[in-house]
Amino acid sequence: MNDRATPDDRPTRDGHAVPEEHAVPDGRAVDPESEPEFRVRARHTASTITVYQAYPPEIGVPAARDGRFPSAWKRDRMTWIKPSFLWMMYRCGWGTKQGQETVLAVEIDRDGFAWALRHACLSHHVPALHGDRDAWRRELRRAPARVQWDPERDLRLAPLPYRSLQLGLSGEAAARYADEWIVGVTDVTAAAAGIHRLVRAGELDRARALLPHEPPYPADEDALARLRS
């Protein structure tokens, strides 16, 4: 089977060619030597930030269709949102892993994202930030959001020397996310599959040109200061 993308199977979203804002050439070009180890990079506008999640079709398809999560979405479970498209691809295997076949780009309100960061706790204990481990555990139990930083990924999903934010939401944060923060939900499964075909074919420049543009995001530095480690 030929894995090369043809004009008829090039990456699309909702049946249309990938829009210009998702096809910024060299949108992921970052100098590893100068990039800070901890920085939020994300597609964003003046009022929104785009994060990624992957779900089984019974959740992802109606979420994209209706712009909100269906009743099958579990509000009592922690949900992780990821501003990095390529880290999402690493996590879901380009949408091939069981239960993660539908990849969603979820555009949310920047004020909501800022609220989550202000109310978040690091997912691991750092003595210089938290003091003793019991104090950190108490903070973690109280916090409706948690942060972890995992190595960013390149087009082949290999780790890079700088990190990508993952933001876990539970309780109040998950409810706010589902009910208040979402501005729009787009199914980007076809786009992910198309980029993956190009990567497998060795056409990295073409694949890179189709990645969403994720410049540094102007997150609240006071909030991030206690979430970096």
PDB file of C-alpha atoms in Angstrom:
ATOM      1  CA  MET A   1       0.000   0.000   0.000  1.00  0.00           C
ATOM      2  CA  ASN A   2       1.335   3.434  -0.947  1.00  0.00           C
ATOM      3  CA  ASP A   3       1.496   5.740   2.093  1.00  0.00           C
ATOM      4  CA  ARG A   4       2.141   8.868   0.054  1.00  0.00           C
ATOM      5  CA  ALA A   5      -0.591  11.504   0.236  1.00  0.00           C
ATOM      6  CA  THR A   6      -2.166  12.401  -3.093  1.00  0.00           C
ATOM      7  CA  PRO A   7      -4.047  15.638  -3.846  1.00  0.00           C
ATOM      8  CA  ASP A   8      -7.303  13.746  -3.181  1.00  0.00           C
ATOM      9  CA  ASP A   9      -6.253  12.442   0.249  1.00  0.00           C
ATOM     10  CA  ARG A  10      -4.269  15.404   1.503  1.00  0.00           C
ATOM     11  CA  PRO A  11      -5.025  16.437   5.110  1.00  0.00           C
ATOM     12  CA  THR A  12      -8.506  17.884   5.452  1.00  0.00           C
ATOM     13  CA  ARG A  13     -10.785  19.057   8.214  1.00  0.00           C
ATOM     14  CA  ASP A  14     -14.529  18.664   7.977  1.00  0.00           C
ATOM     15  CA  GLY A  15     -14.103  17.718   4.312  1.00  0.00           C
ATOM     16  CA  HIS A  16     -12.273  20.907   3.349  1.00  0.00           C
ATOM     17  CA  ALA A  17      -8.630  21.674   2.735  1.00  0.00           C
ATOM     18  CA  VAL A  18      -6.722  22.596   5.872  1.00  0.00           C
ATOM     19  CA  PRO A  19      -7.334  26.339   6.451  1.00  0.00           C
ATOM     20  CA  GLU A  20      -4.432  28.748   6.163  1.00  0.00           C
ATOM     21  CA  GLU A  21      -4.143  29.339   9.907  1.00  0.00           C
ATOM     22  CA  HIS A  22      -3.449  25.609  10.360  1.00  0.00           C
ATOM     23  CA  ALA A  23      -0.888  25.507   7.559  1.00  0.00           C
ATOM     24  CA  VAL A  24       1.751  28.044   8.534  1.00  0.00           C
ATOM     25  CA  PRO A  25       5.062  26.939   6.985  1.00  0.00           C
ATOM     26  CA  ASP A  26       7.610  25.931   9.613  1.00  0.00           C
ATOM     27  CA  GLY A  27       4.943  26.501  12.242  1.00  0.00           C
ATOM     28  CA  ARG A  28       6.790  24.184  14.608  1.00  0.00           C
ATOM     29  CA  ALA A  29      10.300  25.444  13.865  1.00  0.00           C
ATOM     30  CA  VAL A  30      11.894  26.021  17.256  1.00  0.00           C
ATOM     31  CA  ASP A  31      15.599  26.346  18.030  1.00  0.00           C
ATOM     32  CA  PRO A  32      16.224  23.651  20.676  1.00  0.00           C
ATOM     33  CA  GLU A  33      19.267  25.524  21.942  1.00  0.00           C
ATOM     34  CA  SER A  34      17.391  28.722  22.744  1.00  0.00           C
ATOM     35  CA  GLU A  35      13.940  27.383  23.657  1.00  0.00           C
ATOM     36  CA  PRO A  36      13.227  27.512  27.420  1.00  0.00           C
ATOM     37  CA  GLU A  37      12.682  24.113  28.999  1.00  0.00           C
ATOM     38  CA  PHE A  38       9.267  25.153  30.333  1.00  0.00           C
ATOM     39  CA  ARG A  39       7.076  27.308  28.101  1.00  0.00           C
ATOM     40  CA  VAL A  40       3.490  27.098  26.871  1.00  0.00           C
ATOM     41  CA  ARG A  41       3.296  27.071  23.083  1.00  0.00           C
ATOM     42  CA  ALA A  42      -0.179  27.061  21.561  1.00  0.00           C
ATOM     43  CA  ARG A  43      -2.363  28.163  18.716  1.00  0.00           C
ATOM     44  CA  HIS A  44      -4.271  31.133  20.088  1.00  0.00           C
ATOM     45  CA  THR A  45      -6.190  34.295  19.320  1.00  0.00           C
ATOM     46  CA  ALA A  46      -6.752  37.397  21.409  1.00  0.00           C
ATOM     47  CA  SER A  47      -9.512  35.603  23.324  1.00  0.00           C
ATOM     48  CA  THR A  48      -9.001  31.843  22.859  1.00  0.00           C
ATOM     49  CA  ILE A  49      -6.425  29.066  23.073  1.00  0.00           C
ATOM     50  CA  THR A  50      -6.652  25.743  21.236  1.00  0.00           C
ATOM     51  CA  VAL A  51      -6.018  22.497  23.102  1.00  0.00           C
ATOM     52  CA  TYR A  52      -6.179  18.906  21.897  1.00  0.00           C
ATOM     53  CA  GLN A  53      -7.844  15.755  23.145  1.00  0.00           C
ATOM     54  CA  ALA A  54      -8.575  12.319  21.664  1.00  0.00           C
ATOM     55  CA  TYR A  55     -11.673  10.246  22.337  1.00  0.00           C
ATOM     56  CA  PRO A  56     -13.524   7.210  21.023  1.00  0.00           C
ATOM     57  CA  PRO A  57     -15.927   8.099  18.190  1.00  0.00           C
ATOM     58  CA  GLU A  58     -19.007   7.883  20.412  1.00  0.00           C
ATOM     59  CA  ILE A  59     -17.705  10.910  22.317  1.00  0.00           C
ATOM     60  CA  GLY A  60     -15.544  12.718  19.774  1.00  0.00           C
ATOM     61  CA  VAL A  61     -17.964  12.727  16.841  1.00  0.00           C
ATOM     62  CA  PRO A  62     -20.951  14.278  18.681  1.00  0.00           C
ATOM     63  CA  ALA A  63     -18.622  16.703  20.481  1.00  0.00           C
ATOM     64  CA  ALA A  64     -17.395  18.059  17.137  1.00  0.00           C
ATOM     65  CA  ARG A  65     -20.909  18.060  15.678  1.00  0.00           C
ATOM     66  CA  ASP A  66     -22.570  19.858  18.596  1.00  0.00           C
ATOM     67  CA  GLY A  67     -19.684  21.948  19.936  1.00  0.00           C
ATOM     68  CA  ARG A  68     -20.010  20.387  23.378  1.00  0.00           C
ATOM     69  CA  PHE A  69     -19.377  17.051  25.014  1.00  0.00           C
ATOM     70  CA  PRO A  70     -22.211  14.496  25.004  1.00  0.00           C
ATOM     71  CA  SER A  71     -23.734  13.006  28.129  1.00  0.00           C
ATOM     72  CA  ALA A  72     -21.419   9.981  27.782  1.00  0.00           C
ATOM     73  CA  TRP A  73     -18.476  12.253  28.652  1.00  0.00           C
ATOM     74  CA  LYS A  74     -17.450  11.439  32.237  1.00  0.00           C
ATOM     75  CA  ARG A  75     -17.557  14.570  34.376  1.00  0.00           C
ATOM     76  CA  ASP A  76     -16.294  12.698  37.425  1.00  0.00           C
ATOM     77  CA  ARG A  77     -13.009  11.744  35.765  1.00  0.00           C
ATOM     78  CA  MET A  78      -9.925  13.911  35.283  1.00  0.00           C
ATOM     79  CA  THR A  79      -9.596  15.086  31.687  1.00  0.00           C
ATOM     80  CA  TRP A  80      -6.238  16.163  30.269  1.00  0.00           C
ATOM     81  CA  ILE A  81      -5.940  18.956  27.712  1.00  0.00           C
ATOM     82  CA  LYS A  82      -2.817  19.483  25.643  1.00  0.00           C
ATOM     83  CA  PRO A  83      -1.865  22.703  23.800  1.00  0.00           C
ATOM     84  CA  SER A  84       0.703  20.798  21.710  1.00  0.00           C
ATOM     85  CA  PHE A  85      -0.640  19.071  18.592  1.00  0.00           C
ATOM     86  CA  LEU A  86       2.425  16.837  18.250  1.00  0.00           C
ATOM     87  CA  TRP A  87       2.351  15.795  21.891  1.00  0.00           C
ATOM     88  CA  MET A  88      -1.273  14.832  21.341  1.00  0.00           C
ATOM     89  CA  MET A  89      -0.169  12.796  18.317  1.00  0.00           C
ATOM     90  CA  TYR A  90       2.400  11.051  20.487  1.00  0.00           C
ATOM     91  CA  ARG A  91      -0.226  10.296  23.106  1.00  0.00           C
ATOM     92  CA  CYS A  92      -2.879   8.990  20.703  1.00  0.00           C
ATOM     93  CA  GLY A  93      -0.596   7.448  18.084  1.00  0.00           C
ATOM     94  CA  TRP A  94      -1.878   9.784  15.364  1.00  0.00           C
ATOM     95  CA  GLY A  95      -5.414   8.692  16.267  1.00  0.00           C
ATOM     96  CA  THR A  96      -4.706   4.965  15.933  1.00  0.00           C
ATOM     97  CA  LYS A  97      -4.825   3.935  19.598  1.00  0.00           C
ATOM     98  CA  GLN A  98      -7.949   2.260  20.879  1.00  0.00           C
ATOM     99  CA  GLY A  99     -10.304   4.727  22.527  1.00  0.00           C
ATOM    100  CA  GLN A 100      -8.441   7.685  20.991  1.00  0.00           C
ATOM    101  CA  GLU A 101      -9.523   7.398  17.369  1.00  0.00           C
ATOM    102  CA  THR A 102     -11.176  10.839  17.154  1.00  0.00           C
ATOM    103  CA  VAL A 103      -8.793  13.769  17.596  1.00  0.00           C
ATOM    104  CA  LEU A 104     -10.370  17.057  18.638  1.00  0.00           C
ATOM    105  CA  ALA A 105      -9.081  20.607  18.519  1.00  0.00           C
ATOM    106  CA  VAL A 106     -10.956  22.344  21.326  1.00  0.00           C
ATOM    107  CA  GLU A 107     -10.915  26.132  21.285  1.00  0.00           C
ATOM    108  CA  ILE A 108     -11.432  27.482  24.793  1.00  0.00           C
ATOM    109  CA  ASP A 109     -11.656  30.858  26.456  1.00  0.00           C
ATOM    110  CA  ARG A 110      -8.291  32.239  27.550  1.00  0.00           C
ATOM    111  CA  ASP A 111      -9.754  33.418  30.844  1.00  0.00           C
ATOM    112  CA  GLY A 112     -10.780  29.840  31.590  1.00  0.00           C
ATOM    113  CA  PHE A 113      -7.298  28.547  30.774  1.00  0.00           C
ATOM    114  CA  ALA A 114      -5.814  31.199  33.070  1.00  0.00           C
ATOM    115  CA  TRP A 115      -8.212  30.168  35.855  1.00  0.00           C
ATOM    116  CA  ALA A 116      -7.070  26.568  35.529  1.00  0.00           C
ATOM    117  CA  LEU A 117      -3.401  27.557  35.783  1.00  0.00           C
ATOM    118  CA  ARG A 118      -4.063  29.735  38.831  1.00  0.00           C
ATOM    119  CA  HIS A 119      -5.821  26.844  40.572  1.00  0.00           C
ATOM    120  CA  ALA A 120      -3.415  24.113  39.480  1.00  0.00           C
ATOM    121  CA  CYS A 121      -0.867  22.091  41.389  1.00  0.00           C
ATOM    122  CA  LEU A 122       2.160  20.315  39.977  1.00  0.00           C
ATOM    123  CA  SER A 123       1.533  16.599  39.574  1.00  0.00           C
ATOM    124  CA  HIS A 124       4.832  15.747  41.278  1.00  0.00           C
ATOM    125  CA  HIS A 125       6.467  16.875  44.503  1.00  0.00           C
ATOM    126  CA  VAL A 126       9.157  19.566  44.367  1.00  0.00           C
ATOM    127  CA  PRO A 127      10.617  20.314  47.827  1.00  0.00           C
ATOM    128  CA  ALA A 128      11.636  23.876  46.936  1.00  0.00           C
ATOM    129  CA  LEU A 129       8.061  24.693  45.910  1.00  0.00           C
ATOM    130  CA  HIS A 130       5.913  22.586  48.213  1.00  0.00           C
ATOM    131  CA  GLY A 131       7.911  21.975  51.353  1.00  0.00           C
ATOM    132  CA  ASP A 132       7.287  18.508  52.710  1.00  0.00           C
ATOM    133  CA  ARG A 133       5.554  15.794  50.715  1.00  0.00           C
ATOM    134  CA  ASP A 134       2.440  15.770  52.916  1.00  0.00           C
ATOM    135  CA  ALA A 135       1.859  19.475  52.212  1.00  0.00           C
ATOM    136  CA  TRP A 136       2.091  18.795  48.489  1.00  0.00           C
ATOM    137  CA  ARG A 137      -0.352  15.880  48.770  1.00  0.00           C
ATOM    138  CA  ARG A 138      -2.866  18.105  50.556  1.00  0.00           C
ATOM    139  CA  GLU A 139      -2.518  20.769  47.874  1.00  0.00           C
ATOM    140  CA  LEU A 140      -2.891  18.163  45.126  1.00  0.00           C
ATOM    141  CA  ARG A 141      -6.097  16.807  46.668  1.00  0.00           C
ATOM    142  CA  ARG A 142      -7.598  20.300  46.926  1.00  0.00           C
ATOM    143  CA  ALA A 143      -6.576  21.543  43.487  1.00  0.00           C
ATOM    144  CA  PRO A 144      -9.154  21.185  40.680  1.00  0.00           C
ATOM    145  CA  ALA A 145      -6.328  21.213  38.109  1.00  0.00           C
ATOM    146  CA  ARG A 146      -2.865  19.750  37.875  1.00  0.00           C
ATOM    147  CA  VAL A 147       0.113  20.383  35.632  1.00  0.00           C
ATOM    148  CA  GLN A 148       2.824  18.161  34.294  1.00  0.00           C
ATOM    149  CA  TRP A 149       5.552  18.937  31.788  1.00  0.00           C
ATOM    150  CA  ASP A 150       6.502  16.207  29.334  1.00  0.00           C
ATOM    151  CA  PRO A 151       9.130  16.301  26.574  1.00  0.00           C
ATOM    152  CA  GLU A 152       7.829  17.983  23.442  1.00  0.00           C
ATOM    153  CA  ARG A 153       7.842  15.809  20.318  1.00  0.00           C
ATOM    154  CA  ASP A 154       9.113  16.228  16.777  1.00  0.00           C
ATOM    155  CA  LEU A 155       7.359  15.029  13.623  1.00  0.00           C
ATOM    156  CA  ARG A 156       8.609  11.488  14.181  1.00  0.00           C
ATOM    157  CA  LEU A 157       7.339  11.771  17.786  1.00  0.00           C
ATOM    158  CA  ALA A 158      10.856  11.573  19.207  1.00  0.00           C
ATOM    159  CA  PRO A 159      11.417  13.612  22.417  1.00  0.00           C
ATOM    160  CA  LEU A 160      12.861  17.109  22.212  1.00  0.00           C
ATOM    161  CA  PRO A 161      15.014  18.808  24.891  1.00  0.00           C
ATOM    162  CA  TYR A 162      12.232  21.169  25.974  1.00  0.00           C
ATOM    163  CA  ARG A 163       8.864  20.410  27.508  1.00  0.00           C
ATOM    164  CA  SER A 164       5.175  20.713  26.724  1.00  0.00           C
ATOM    165  CA  LEU A 165       2.412  21.551  29.188  1.00  0.00           C
ATOM    166  CA  GLN A 166      -0.286  19.005  30.009  1.00  0.00           C
ATOM    167  CA  LEU A 167      -3.193  20.324  32.067  1.00  0.00           C
ATOM    168  CA  GLY A 168      -5.429  17.941  33.984  1.00  0.00           C
ATOM    169  CA  LEU A 169      -8.920  19.124  34.953  1.00  0.00           C
ATOM    170  CA  SER A 170     -11.212  17.571  37.549  1.00  0.00           C
ATOM    171  CA  GLY A 171     -14.175  18.591  39.684  1.00  0.00           C
ATOM    172  CA  GLU A 172     -14.952  22.269  39.290  1.00  0.00           C
ATOM    173  CA  ALA A 173     -12.322  22.737  36.566  1.00  0.00           C
ATOM    174  CA  ALA A 174     -13.726  19.909  34.431  1.00  0.00           C
ATOM    175  CA  ALA A 175     -17.255  21.282  34.809  1.00  0.00           C
ATOM    176  CA  ARG A 176     -16.133  24.796  33.863  1.00  0.00           C
ATOM    177  CA  TYR A 177     -14.240  23.419  30.875  1.00  0.00           C
ATOM    178  CA  ALA A 178     -17.253  21.521  29.551  1.00  0.00           C
ATOM    179  CA  ASP A 179     -19.933  24.089  30.356  1.00  0.00           C
ATOM    180  CA  GLU A 180     -18.284  27.513  30.188  1.00  0.00           C
ATOM    181  CA  TRP A 181     -14.914  27.631  28.450  1.00  0.00           C
ATOM    182  CA  ILE A 182     -15.486  25.839  25.142  1.00  0.00           C
ATOM    183  CA  VAL A 183     -15.861  28.149  22.159  1.00  0.00           C
ATOM    184  CA  GLY A 184     -15.653  25.515  19.434  1.00  0.00           C
ATOM    185  CA  VAL A 185     -14.755  21.884  18.781  1.00  0.00           C
ATOM    186  CA  THR A 186     -13.232  20.673  15.493  1.00  0.00           C
ATOM    187  CA  ASP A 187     -12.593  17.088  14.437  1.00  0.00           C
ATOM    188  CA  VAL A 188      -8.993  17.072  13.157  1.00  0.00           C
ATOM    189  CA  THR A 189      -8.692  13.302  12.803  1.00  0.00           C
ATOM    190  CA  ALA A 190      -8.388  13.446   9.006  1.00  0.00           C
ATOM    191  CA  ALA A 191      -5.777  16.190   9.219  1.00  0.00           C
ATOM    192  CA  ALA A 192      -3.752  14.138  11.708  1.00  0.00           C
ATOM    193  CA  ALA A 193      -3.931  11.062   9.474  1.00  0.00           C
ATOM    194  CA  GLY A 194      -2.847  13.065   6.438  1.00  0.00           C
ATOM    195  CA  ILE A 195       0.151  14.534   8.227  1.00  0.00           C
ATOM    196  CA  HIS A 196       1.032  11.056   9.474  1.00  0.00           C
ATOM    197  CA  ARG A 197       0.981   9.708   5.906  1.00  0.00           C
ATOM    198  CA  LEU A 198       3.412  12.398   4.840  1.00  0.00           C
ATOM    199  CA  VAL A 199       5.713  11.634   7.770  1.00  0.00           C
ATOM    200  CA  ARG A 200       5.682   7.928   6.947  1.00  0.00           C
ATOM    201  CA  ALA A 201       6.471   8.772   3.330  1.00  0.00           C
ATOM    202  CA  GLY A 202       9.466  10.839   4.457  1.00  0.00           C
ATOM    203  CA  GLU A 203       7.933  14.094   3.202  1.00  0.00           C
ATOM    204  CA  LEU A 204       8.721  16.011   6.374  1.00  0.00           C
ATOM    205  CA  ASP A 205       8.686  19.486   4.845  1.00  0.00           C
ATOM    206  CA  ARG A 206       5.177  18.950   3.491  1.00  0.00           C
ATOM    207  CA  ALA A 207       4.068  17.507   6.810  1.00  0.00           C
ATOM    208  CA  ARG A 208       5.600  20.383   8.766  1.00  0.00           C
ATOM    209  CA  ALA A 209       3.819  22.934   6.583  1.00  0.00           C
ATOM    210  CA  LEU A 210       0.459  21.478   7.656  1.00  0.00           C
ATOM    211  CA  LEU A 211       1.066  21.594  11.395  1.00  0.00           C
ATOM    212  CA  PRO A 212      -0.912  24.134  13.431  1.00  0.00           C
ATOM    213  CA  HIS A 213       1.104  27.238  14.222  1.00  0.00           C
ATOM    214  CA  GLU A 214       1.926  27.164  17.948  1.00  0.00           C
ATOM    215  CA  PRO A 215       3.875  30.276  18.968  1.00  0.00           C
ATOM    216  CA  PRO A 216       4.735  31.052  22.598  1.00  0.00           C
ATOM    217  CA  TYR A 217       1.549  31.642  24.567  1.00  0.00           C
ATOM    218  CA  PRO A 218       1.412  34.697  26.894  1.00  0.00           C
ATOM    219  CA  ALA A 219       0.462  32.778  30.032  1.00  0.00           C
ATOM    220  CA  ASP A 220       0.376  34.430  33.450  1.00  0.00           C
ATOM    221  CA  GLU A 221       3.983  34.303  34.643  1.00  0.00           C
ATOM    222  CA  ASP A 222       2.976  34.484  38.317  1.00  0.00           C
ATOM    223  CA  ALA A 223       0.848  31.365  37.866  1.00  0.00           C
ATOM    224  CA  LEU A 224       3.533  29.540  35.891  1.00  0.00           C
ATOM    225  CA  ALA A 225       6.297  30.388  38.348  1.00  0.00           C
ATOM    226  CA  ARG A 226       4.990  27.842  40.843  1.00  0.00           C
ATOM    227  CA  LEU A 227       4.238  25.271  38.146  1.00  0.00           C
ATOM    228  CA  ARG A 228       7.682  24.945  36.575  1.00  0.00           C
ATOM    229  CA  SER A 229      10.022  22.176  37.641  1.00  0.00           C
TER     230      SER A 229
END
